[in-house]
XYZ file of N, CA and C in Angstrom:
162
model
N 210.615 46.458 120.628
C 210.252 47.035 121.908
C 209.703 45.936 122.815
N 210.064 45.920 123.769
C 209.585 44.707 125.188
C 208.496 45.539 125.985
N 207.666 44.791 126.142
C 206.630 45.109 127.144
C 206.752 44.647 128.275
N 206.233 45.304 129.198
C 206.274 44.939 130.415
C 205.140 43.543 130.718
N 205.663 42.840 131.474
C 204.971 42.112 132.052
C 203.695 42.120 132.753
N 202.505 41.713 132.217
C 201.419 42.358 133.324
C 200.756 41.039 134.445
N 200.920 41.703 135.957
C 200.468 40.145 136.369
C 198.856 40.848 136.817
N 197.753 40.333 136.664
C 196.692 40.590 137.759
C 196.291 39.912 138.748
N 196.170 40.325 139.731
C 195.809 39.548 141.309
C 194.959 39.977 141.514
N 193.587 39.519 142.003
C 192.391 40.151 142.756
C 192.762 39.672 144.468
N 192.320 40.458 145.005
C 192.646 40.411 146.411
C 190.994 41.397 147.366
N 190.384 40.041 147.644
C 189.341 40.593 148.284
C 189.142 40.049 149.876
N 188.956 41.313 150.431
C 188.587 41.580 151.780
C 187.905 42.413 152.101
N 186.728 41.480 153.018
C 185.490 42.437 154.020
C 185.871 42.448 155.323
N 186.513 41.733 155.703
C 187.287 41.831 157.171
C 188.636 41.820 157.494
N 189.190 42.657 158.151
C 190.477 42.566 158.552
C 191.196 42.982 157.300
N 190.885 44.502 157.140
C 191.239 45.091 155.510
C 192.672 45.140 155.611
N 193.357 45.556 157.170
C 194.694 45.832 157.104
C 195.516 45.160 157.208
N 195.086 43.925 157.354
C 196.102 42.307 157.334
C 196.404 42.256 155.709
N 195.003 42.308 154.911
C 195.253 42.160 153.737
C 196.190 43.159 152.895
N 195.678 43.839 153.616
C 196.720 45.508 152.842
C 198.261 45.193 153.043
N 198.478 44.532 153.820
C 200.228 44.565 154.346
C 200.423 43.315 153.564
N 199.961 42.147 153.649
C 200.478 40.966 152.716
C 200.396 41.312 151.327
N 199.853 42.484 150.782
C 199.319 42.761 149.190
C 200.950 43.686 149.609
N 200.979 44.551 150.394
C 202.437 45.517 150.154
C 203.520 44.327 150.142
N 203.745 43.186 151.209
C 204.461 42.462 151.363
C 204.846 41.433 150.152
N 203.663 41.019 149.380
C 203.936 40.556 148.166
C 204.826 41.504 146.890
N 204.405 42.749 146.550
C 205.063 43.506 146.105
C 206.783 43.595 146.098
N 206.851 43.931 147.551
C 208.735 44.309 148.282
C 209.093 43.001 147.625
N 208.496 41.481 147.849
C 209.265 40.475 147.990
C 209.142 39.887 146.225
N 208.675 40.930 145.447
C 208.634 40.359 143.696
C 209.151 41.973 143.229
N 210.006 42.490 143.973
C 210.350 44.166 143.262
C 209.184 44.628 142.110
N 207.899 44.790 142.789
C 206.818 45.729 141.682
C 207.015 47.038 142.907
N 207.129 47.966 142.127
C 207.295 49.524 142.410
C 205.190 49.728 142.570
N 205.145 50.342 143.786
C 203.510 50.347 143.390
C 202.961 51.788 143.166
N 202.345 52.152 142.115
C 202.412 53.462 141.754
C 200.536 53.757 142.314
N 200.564 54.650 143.058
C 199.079 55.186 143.188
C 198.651 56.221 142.184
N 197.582 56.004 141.088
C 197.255 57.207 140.674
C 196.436 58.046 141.976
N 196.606 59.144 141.632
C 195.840 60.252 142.210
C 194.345 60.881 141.713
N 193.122 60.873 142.257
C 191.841 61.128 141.175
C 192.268 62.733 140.711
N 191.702 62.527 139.102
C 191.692 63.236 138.761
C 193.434 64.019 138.418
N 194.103 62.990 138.186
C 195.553 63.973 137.704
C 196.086 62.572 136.706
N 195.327 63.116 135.493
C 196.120 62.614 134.435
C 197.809 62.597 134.418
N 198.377 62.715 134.935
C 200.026 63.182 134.917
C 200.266 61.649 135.309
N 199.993 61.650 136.875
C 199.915 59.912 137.043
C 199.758 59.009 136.247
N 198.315 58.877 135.442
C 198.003 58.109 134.667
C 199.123 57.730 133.691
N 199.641 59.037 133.335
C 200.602 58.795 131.990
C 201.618 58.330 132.371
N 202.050 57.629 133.516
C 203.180 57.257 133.921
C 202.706 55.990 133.320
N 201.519 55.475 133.945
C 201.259 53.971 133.338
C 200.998 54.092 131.267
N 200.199 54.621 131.612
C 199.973 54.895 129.818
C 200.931 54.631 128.678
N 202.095 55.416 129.282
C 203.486 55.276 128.135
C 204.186 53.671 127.966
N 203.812 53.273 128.842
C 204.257 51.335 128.260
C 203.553 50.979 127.249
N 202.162 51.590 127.147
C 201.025 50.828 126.264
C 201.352 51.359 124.818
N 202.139 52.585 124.804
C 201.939 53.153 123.286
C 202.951 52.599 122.109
């Protein structure tokens, strides 16, 4: 079984949150990562990520 690749990026901003927000989406489009939002409180989401780990 292959695992997925995990990259982590920290990306911090106190000013000008929405410059950062679009170069963090813009990095994404331009490395094809699909960006999944969990939703609070709805395990269903979660398990989308979850099932790579098992």
């Amino acid at each position: 079984m292959e695992l997925p690749t995990i990259l982590t990026m920290e990306l911090s901003s106190a000013k000008n949150r929405e410059k950062a927000k679009h170069k963090f989406k813009e990095f994404l489009v331009e490395n094809g990562v699909k960006h999944i939002v969990a939703r609070i409180n709805h395990p269903q989401t979660n398990g989308k990520i979850e099932k790579f780990y098992v």
